[in-house]
Short mmCIF file of C-alpha atoms in Angstrom, two decimals:
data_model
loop_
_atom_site.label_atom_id
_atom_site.label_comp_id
_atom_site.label_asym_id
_atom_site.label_seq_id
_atom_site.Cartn_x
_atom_site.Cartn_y
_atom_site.Cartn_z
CA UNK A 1 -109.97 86.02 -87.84
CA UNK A 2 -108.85 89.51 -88.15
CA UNK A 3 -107.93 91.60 -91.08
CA UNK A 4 -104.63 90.31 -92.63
CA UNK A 5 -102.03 91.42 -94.98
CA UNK A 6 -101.22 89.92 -98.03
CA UNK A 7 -97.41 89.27 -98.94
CA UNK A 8 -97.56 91.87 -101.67
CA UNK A 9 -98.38 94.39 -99.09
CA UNK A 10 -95.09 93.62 -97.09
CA UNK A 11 -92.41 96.22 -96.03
CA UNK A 12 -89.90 96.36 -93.61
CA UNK A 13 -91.20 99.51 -92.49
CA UNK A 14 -94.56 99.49 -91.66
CA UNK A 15 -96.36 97.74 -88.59
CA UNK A 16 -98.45 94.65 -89.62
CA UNK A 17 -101.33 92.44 -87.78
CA UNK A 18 -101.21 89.18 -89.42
CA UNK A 19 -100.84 86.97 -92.91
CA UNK A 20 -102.45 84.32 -93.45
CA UNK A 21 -100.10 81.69 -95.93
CA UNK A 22 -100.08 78.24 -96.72
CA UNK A 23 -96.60 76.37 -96.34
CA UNK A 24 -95.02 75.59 -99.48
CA UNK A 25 -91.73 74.15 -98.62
CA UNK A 26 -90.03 73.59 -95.46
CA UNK A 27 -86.26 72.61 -95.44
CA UNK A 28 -83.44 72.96 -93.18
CA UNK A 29 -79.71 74.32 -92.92
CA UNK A 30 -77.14 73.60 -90.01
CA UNK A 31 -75.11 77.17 -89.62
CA UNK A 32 -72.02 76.38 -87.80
CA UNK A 33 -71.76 73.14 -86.01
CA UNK A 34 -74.71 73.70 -83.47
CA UNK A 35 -77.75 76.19 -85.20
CA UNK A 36 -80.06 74.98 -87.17
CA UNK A 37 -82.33 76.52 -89.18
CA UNK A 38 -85.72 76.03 -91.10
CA UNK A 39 -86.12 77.57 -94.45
CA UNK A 40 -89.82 78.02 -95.24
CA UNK A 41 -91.45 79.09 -98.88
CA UNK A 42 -94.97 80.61 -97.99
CA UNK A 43 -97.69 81.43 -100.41
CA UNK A 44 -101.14 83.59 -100.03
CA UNK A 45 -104.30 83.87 -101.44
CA UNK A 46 -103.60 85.89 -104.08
CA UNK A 47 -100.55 83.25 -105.48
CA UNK A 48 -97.44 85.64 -103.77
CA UNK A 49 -95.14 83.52 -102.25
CA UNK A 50 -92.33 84.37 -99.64
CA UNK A 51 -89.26 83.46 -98.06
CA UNK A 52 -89.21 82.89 -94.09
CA UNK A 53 -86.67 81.31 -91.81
CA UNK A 54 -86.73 80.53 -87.52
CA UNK A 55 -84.20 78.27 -85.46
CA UNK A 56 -84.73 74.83 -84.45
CA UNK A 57 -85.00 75.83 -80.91
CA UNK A 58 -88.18 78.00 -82.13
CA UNK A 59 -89.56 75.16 -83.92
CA UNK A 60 -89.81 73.00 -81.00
CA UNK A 61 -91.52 76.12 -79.05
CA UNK A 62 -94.58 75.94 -81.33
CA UNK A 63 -97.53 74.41 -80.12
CA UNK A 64 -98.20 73.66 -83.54
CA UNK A 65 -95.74 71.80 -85.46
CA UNK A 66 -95.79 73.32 -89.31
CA UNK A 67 -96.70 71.19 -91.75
CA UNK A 68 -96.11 71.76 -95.56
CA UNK A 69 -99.68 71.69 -96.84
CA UNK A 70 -101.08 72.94 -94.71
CA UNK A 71 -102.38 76.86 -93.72
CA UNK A 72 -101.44 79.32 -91.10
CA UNK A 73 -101.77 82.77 -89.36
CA UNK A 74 -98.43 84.09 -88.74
CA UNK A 75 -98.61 87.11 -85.80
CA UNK A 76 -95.64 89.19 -84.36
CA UNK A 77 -92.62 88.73 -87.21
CA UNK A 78 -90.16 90.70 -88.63
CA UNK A 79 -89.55 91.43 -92.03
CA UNK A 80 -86.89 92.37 -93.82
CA UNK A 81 -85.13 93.01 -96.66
CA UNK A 82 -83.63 88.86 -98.73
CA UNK A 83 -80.24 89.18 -99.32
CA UNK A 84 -78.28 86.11 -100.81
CA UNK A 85 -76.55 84.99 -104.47
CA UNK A 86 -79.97 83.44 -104.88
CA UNK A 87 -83.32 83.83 -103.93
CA UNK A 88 -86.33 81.52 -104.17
CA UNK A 89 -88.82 83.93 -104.50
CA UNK A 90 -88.78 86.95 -106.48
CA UNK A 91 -90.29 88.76 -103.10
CA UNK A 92 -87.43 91.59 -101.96
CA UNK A 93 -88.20 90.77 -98.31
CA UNK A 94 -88.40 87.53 -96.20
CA UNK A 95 -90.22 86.80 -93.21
CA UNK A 96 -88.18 86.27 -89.65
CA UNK A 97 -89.70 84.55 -87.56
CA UNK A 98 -88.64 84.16 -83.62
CA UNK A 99 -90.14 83.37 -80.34
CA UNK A 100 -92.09 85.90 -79.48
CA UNK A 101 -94.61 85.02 -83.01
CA UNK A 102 -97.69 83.70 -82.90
CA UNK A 103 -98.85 80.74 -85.72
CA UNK A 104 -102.53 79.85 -85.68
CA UNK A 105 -103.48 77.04 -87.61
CA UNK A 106 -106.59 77.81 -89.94
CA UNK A 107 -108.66 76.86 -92.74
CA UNK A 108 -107.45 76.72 -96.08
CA UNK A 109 -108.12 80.11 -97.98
CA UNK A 110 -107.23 79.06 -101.59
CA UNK A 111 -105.74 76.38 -103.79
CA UNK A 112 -103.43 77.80 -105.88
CA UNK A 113 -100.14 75.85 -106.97
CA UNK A 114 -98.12 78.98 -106.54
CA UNK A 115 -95.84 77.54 -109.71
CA UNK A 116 -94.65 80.06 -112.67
CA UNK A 117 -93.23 77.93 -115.03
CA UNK A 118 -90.88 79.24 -117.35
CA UNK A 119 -90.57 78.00 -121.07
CA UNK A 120 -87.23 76.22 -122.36
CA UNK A 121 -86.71 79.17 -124.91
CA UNK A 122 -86.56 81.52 -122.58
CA UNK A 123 -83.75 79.93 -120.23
CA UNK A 124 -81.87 78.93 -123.27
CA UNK A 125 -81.76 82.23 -124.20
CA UNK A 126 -80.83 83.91 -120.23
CA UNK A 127 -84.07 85.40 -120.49
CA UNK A 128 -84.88 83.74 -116.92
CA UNK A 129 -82.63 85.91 -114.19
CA UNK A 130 -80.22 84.26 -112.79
CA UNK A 131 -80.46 85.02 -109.27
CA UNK A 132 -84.22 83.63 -108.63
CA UNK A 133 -85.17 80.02 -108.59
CA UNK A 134 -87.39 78.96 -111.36
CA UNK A 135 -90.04 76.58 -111.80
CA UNK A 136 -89.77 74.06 -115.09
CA UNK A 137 -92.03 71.29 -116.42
CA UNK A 138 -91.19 68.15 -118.57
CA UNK A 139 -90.60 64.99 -118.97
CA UNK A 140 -87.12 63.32 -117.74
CA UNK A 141 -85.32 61.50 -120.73
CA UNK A 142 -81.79 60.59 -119.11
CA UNK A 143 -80.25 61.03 -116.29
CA UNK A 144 -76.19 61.12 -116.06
CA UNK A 145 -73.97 59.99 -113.62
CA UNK A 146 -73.10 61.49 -109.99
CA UNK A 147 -69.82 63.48 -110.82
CA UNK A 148 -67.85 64.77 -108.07
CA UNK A 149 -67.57 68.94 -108.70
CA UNK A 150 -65.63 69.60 -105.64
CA UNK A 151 -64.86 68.43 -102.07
CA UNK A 152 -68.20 67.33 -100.50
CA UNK A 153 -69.86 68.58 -103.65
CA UNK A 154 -71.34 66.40 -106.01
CA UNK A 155 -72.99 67.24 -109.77
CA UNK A 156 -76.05 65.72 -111.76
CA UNK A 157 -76.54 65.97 -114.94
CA UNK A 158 -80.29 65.35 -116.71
CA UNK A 159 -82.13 66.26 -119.75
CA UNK A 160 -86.07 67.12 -119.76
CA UNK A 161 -88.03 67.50 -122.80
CA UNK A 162 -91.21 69.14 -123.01
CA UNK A 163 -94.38 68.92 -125.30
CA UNK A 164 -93.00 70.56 -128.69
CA UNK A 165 -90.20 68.42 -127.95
CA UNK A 166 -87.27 71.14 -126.80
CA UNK A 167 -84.81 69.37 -124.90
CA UNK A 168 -83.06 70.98 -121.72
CA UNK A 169 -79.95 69.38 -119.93
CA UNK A 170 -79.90 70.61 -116.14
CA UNK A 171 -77.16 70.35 -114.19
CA UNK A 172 -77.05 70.44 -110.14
#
């Protein structure tokens, strides 16, 4: 395997060879009626995580189908700069990926859990920003009924609790 980069090393501007990540999370969207597209969270060695997104027609051109899990070298991407109301990493750029890039499947390099929790305090306070996804940990005491919140939206309410007993009620 050749020399890599490591997500923290990532700019728009400069020429890259490789990273190597392990894939977090892969989800998808549907943009219009017809385009859909895959929404990846990808994590290094060094516990960096990323953004990256490709089409469904790309997904089908891989000769290896991604698996969350499991660890790849990406070749030949783009990367630029993550716009959006939210982000899920705190990373200012996200990978593109398109047809002309090259995933390698390879050993696993680490075995980091890539989670930064936050604590209750500090999101009951707004010390957590609110435009990055956070991670929290607890146990579920109730969950409330589906509420509609608008057309073809829909609202959850639950509480967690955590071990010094602070109670948080989420809603999504």
């Amino acid at each position: 395997m050749e020399t890599h980069t490591v997500l923290s090393q990532l700019s728009h501007s400069k020429h890259l060879k490789s990273v190597c990540v392990k894939l977090l999370i892969k989800g998808s969207t549907v943009v219009g009626t017809t385009r859909k597209t895959y929404q990846l969270i990808l994590g290094d060695e060094q516990g960096s995580t990323i953004q990256a997104t490709f089409t469904k027609d790309l997904d089908d051109s891989f000769e290896i189908p991604m698996e969350e899990g499991d660890w790849y070298e990406l070749q030949n991407f783009e990367v630029a700069y993550a716009f959006g109301v939210t982000r899920v990493t705190r990373y200012r750029h996200q990978i593109n990926l398109s047809d002309s890039s090259i995933i390698f499947k390879i050993p696993p390099l680490s075995f980091c859990h890539y989670y930064r929790f936050q604590t209750f305090e500090n999101i009951q306070r707004g010390l957590a920003h609110p435009k990055f996804s956070i991670d929290i940990f607890g146990a579920m005491v109730a969950v409330g009924d589906i509420e509609e919140a608008e057309i073809e939206n829909h609202s959850l309410h639950f509480s967690l609790v955590n071990m010094e007993s602070v109670s948080f009620i989420i809603s999504f």
